[in-house]
Each structure stands twice: as structure tokens, then as C-alpha cells.
Short mmCIF file of C-alpha atoms in Angstrom, two decimals:
data_model
loop_
_atom_site.label_atom_id
_atom_site.label_comp_id
_atom_site.label_asym_id
_atom_site.label_seq_id
_atom_site.Cartn_x
_atom_site.Cartn_y
_atom_site.Cartn_z
CA UNK G 2 -13.56 28.57 -2.01
CA UNK G 3 -12.28 26.17 0.48
CA UNK G 4 -10.44 22.53 -0.10
CA UNK G 5 -13.53 20.83 0.93
CA UNK G 6 -15.82 22.42 -1.72
CA UNK G 7 -12.97 22.10 -4.52
CA UNK G 8 -12.77 17.76 -3.60
CA UNK G 9 -17.12 17.66 -3.23
CA UNK G 10 -17.63 19.22 -6.55
CA UNK G 11 -14.78 17.07 -8.24
CA UNK G 12 -16.09 13.83 -6.36
CA UNK G 13 -19.19 14.70 -7.75
CA UNK G 14 -18.19 15.70 -11.97
CA UNK G 15 -16.10 12.04 -11.38
CA UNK G 16 -18.54 10.26 -10.63
CA UNK G 17 -21.39 12.21 -12.67
CA UNK G 18 -18.32 10.60 -15.72
CA UNK G 19 -18.40 7.19 -14.74
CA UNK G 20 -22.37 7.01 -14.52
CA UNK G 21 -22.29 8.22 -18.36
CA UNK G 22 -20.13 5.61 -19.53
CA UNK G 23 -21.71 3.00 -17.03
CA UNK G 24 -25.08 4.66 -19.09
CA UNK G 25 -23.05 4.24 -22.13
CA UNK G 26 -21.65 0.73 -22.15
CA UNK G 27 -25.10 -0.39 -21.58
CA UNK G 28 -26.79 1.06 -23.94
CA UNK G 29 -23.83 -0.19 -26.61
CA UNK G 30 -22.80 2.38 -27.60
CA UNK G 31 -19.32 2.31 -26.65
CA UNK G 32 -18.18 -0.93 -27.62
CA UNK G 33 -15.13 -0.98 -25.42
CA UNK G 34 -14.41 -0.72 -21.78
CA UNK G 35 -11.70 1.67 -21.44
CA UNK G 36 -13.86 4.96 -21.30
CA UNK G 37 -14.65 3.71 -17.78
CA UNK G 38 -10.98 2.54 -16.74
CA UNK G 39 -9.56 6.08 -17.22
CA UNK G 40 -12.10 7.18 -15.13
CA UNK G 41 -11.96 4.42 -12.27
CA UNK G 42 -7.63 4.67 -13.32
CA UNK G 43 -8.57 9.36 -12.57
CA UNK G 44 -10.62 9.07 -9.72
CA UNK G 45 -8.27 5.97 -8.00
CA UNK G 46 -4.97 8.16 -8.58
CA UNK G 47 -6.92 11.74 -7.30
CA UNK G 48 -7.75 9.82 -3.92
CA UNK G 49 -4.59 8.10 -3.68
CA UNK G 50 -3.10 11.27 -3.97
CA UNK G 51 -5.30 13.16 -1.45
CA UNK G 52 -4.83 10.27 1.29
CA UNK G 53 -0.46 10.44 0.77
CA UNK G 54 -1.40 14.48 0.67
CA UNK G 55 -3.04 14.77 4.17
CA UNK G 56 -1.45 11.55 6.42
CA UNK G 57 2.10 13.16 5.56
CA UNK G 58 0.74 16.60 6.00
CA UNK G 59 -0.75 15.54 9.53
CA UNK G 60 2.38 13.66 9.86
CA UNK G 61 4.15 16.68 9.50
CA UNK G 62 2.23 18.69 12.00
CA UNK G 63 2.05 16.70 14.88
CA UNK G 64 6.39 16.42 16.43
CA UNK G 65 5.45 12.92 18.63
CA UNK G 66 3.44 11.42 15.53
CA UNK G 67 6.94 12.21 13.48
CA UNK G 68 8.32 10.80 16.07
CA UNK G 69 6.48 7.64 16.58
CA UNK G 70 6.55 7.13 12.39
CA UNK G 71 10.03 7.87 11.41
CA UNK G 72 10.62 5.78 14.20
CA UNK G 73 8.96 2.94 13.36
CA UNK G 74 9.50 3.24 9.21
CA UNK G 75 13.46 2.69 10.66
CA UNK G 76 12.41 -0.40 12.58
CA UNK G 77 11.03 -2.38 9.54
CA UNK G 78 13.53 -0.83 7.41
CA UNK G 79 16.39 -2.33 9.58
CA UNK G 80 14.57 -5.51 9.74
CA UNK G 81 14.36 -5.25 5.69
CA UNK G 82 17.83 -4.94 5.67
CA UNK G 83 18.86 -7.85 8.05
CA UNK G 84 17.13 -10.03 6.23
CA UNK G 85 18.00 -9.27 2.78
CA UNK G 86 21.57 -8.86 3.95
CA UNK G 87 21.70 -11.84 6.04
CA UNK G 88 18.98 -14.04 6.49
CA UNK G 89 19.20 -14.21 2.60
CA UNK G 90 20.63 -15.77 0.14
CA UNK G 91 20.46 -16.25 -4.05
CA UNK G 92 21.08 -18.89 -6.84
CA UNK G 93 20.37 -18.73 -10.16
CA UNK G 94 17.21 -21.06 -10.68
CA UNK G 95 15.23 -22.11 -13.74
CA UNK G 96 11.44 -21.42 -14.03
CA UNK G 97 8.65 -23.61 -15.39
CA UNK G 98 8.97 -21.48 -18.24
CA UNK G 99 12.28 -22.89 -19.54
CA UNK G 100 13.67 -19.00 -17.90
CA UNK G 101 16.53 -17.92 -15.62
CA UNK G 102 15.96 -16.02 -12.03
CA UNK G 103 18.83 -14.22 -11.80
CA UNK G 104 20.86 -14.95 -8.43
CA UNK G 105 19.38 -10.75 -7.58
CA UNK G 106 15.95 -11.70 -8.11
CA UNK G 107 16.34 -14.81 -5.95
CA UNK G 108 17.81 -13.07 -3.20
CA UNK G 109 14.79 -10.75 -3.29
CA UNK G 110 12.04 -13.61 -3.14
CA UNK G 111 14.34 -15.65 -0.13
CA UNK G 112 14.63 -11.95 1.26
CA UNK G 113 10.86 -10.82 0.78
CA UNK G 114 10.22 -14.62 2.97
CA UNK G 115 12.17 -14.09 5.56
CA UNK G 116 10.52 -10.39 6.12
CA UNK G 117 7.45 -12.12 5.63
CA UNK G 118 8.55 -14.90 8.48
CA UNK G 119 9.73 -11.88 11.12
CA UNK G 120 6.86 -9.84 11.09
CA UNK G 121 4.46 -12.89 11.39
CA UNK G 122 6.60 -13.70 14.75
CA UNK G 123 7.23 -10.49 15.88
CA UNK G 124 3.47 -9.85 15.75
CA UNK G 125 2.40 -13.42 17.37
CA UNK G 126 5.22 -12.32 19.70
CA UNK G 127 3.42 -8.84 20.94
CA UNK G 128 -0.02 -10.84 20.63
CA UNK G 129 1.36 -12.82 23.19
CA UNK G 130 2.68 -9.75 25.29
CA UNK G 131 -0.34 -8.06 25.62
CA UNK G 132 -2.60 -10.91 26.13
CA UNK G 133 -0.85 -12.11 28.82
CA UNK G 134 -0.61 -8.75 30.58
CA UNK G 135 -4.22 -8.12 30.11
CA UNK G 136 -4.80 -11.34 31.93
CA UNK G 137 -3.27 -10.16 34.99
CA UNK G 138 -5.34 -7.63 35.49
#
């Protein structure tokens, strides 16, 4: 049996199990929805596992795609490190519920905001560049 048939059989089995639990809930045989949630979590975990597996498999099989992925990931990581170590600042902050946000937590929040701003700026510049470039043609 090849991988496609195995995935197809697994998908059908989980779908039928989900339909059975929904029918039992509608007929009030099961008072809790936890059974249905377990099926949903299982399906989600299977989907995420297959997406990760096939993504890594396809990236590893193509050298140019691997190089491009590593370059893009490196740029993203470099941006994150610059935002954390250079741009963000951390100080203890009182929260509304009376707790305190630690300095490291505050620094992470600040770095996340700076990262968001940097990525928005980069996306805007790239869209404007290619928009102007396409207008000249």
C-alpha cells in the first residue's frame, strides 16, 4: 500500500469517527463535547505532521529551494535579533490585574512590536518597488 492510500484510509476513518461523535452529541448520548474535540485535535495533529513532513521533504530535495529558504530564514532571524538586542528595551511594568510584567517579558513584547513594524516597512517598500518597476514597462 502506498502513502496516498494510507492517508486516504486514515482520513476516511477519522471523518467517520467525527460524524459518529456529532450524531451521538445530537442524539444526547454524549453530554460532553470532549470526544469530538479529541477527534478534532487528532485530525489537526495529523494534518500538521503531514504538512511539515512534505514541506521539509520538498525543501530538502531541491537545492535551489533549500538555499532560498535558508537565506530567507536567515534574514528573518537577523531581523528578529536586531529588534531584540538593538531596538527593544525592557522595564518592569505593572499590569491591570496587579501582577508585574518582568523586564524580559517587556523586552520580548517590545521586540515583537519592532519586528512587526520592520516587516510592515519591508513589505511596503517591496510592493512600492515592484509597483513602480511594473509601471515603467
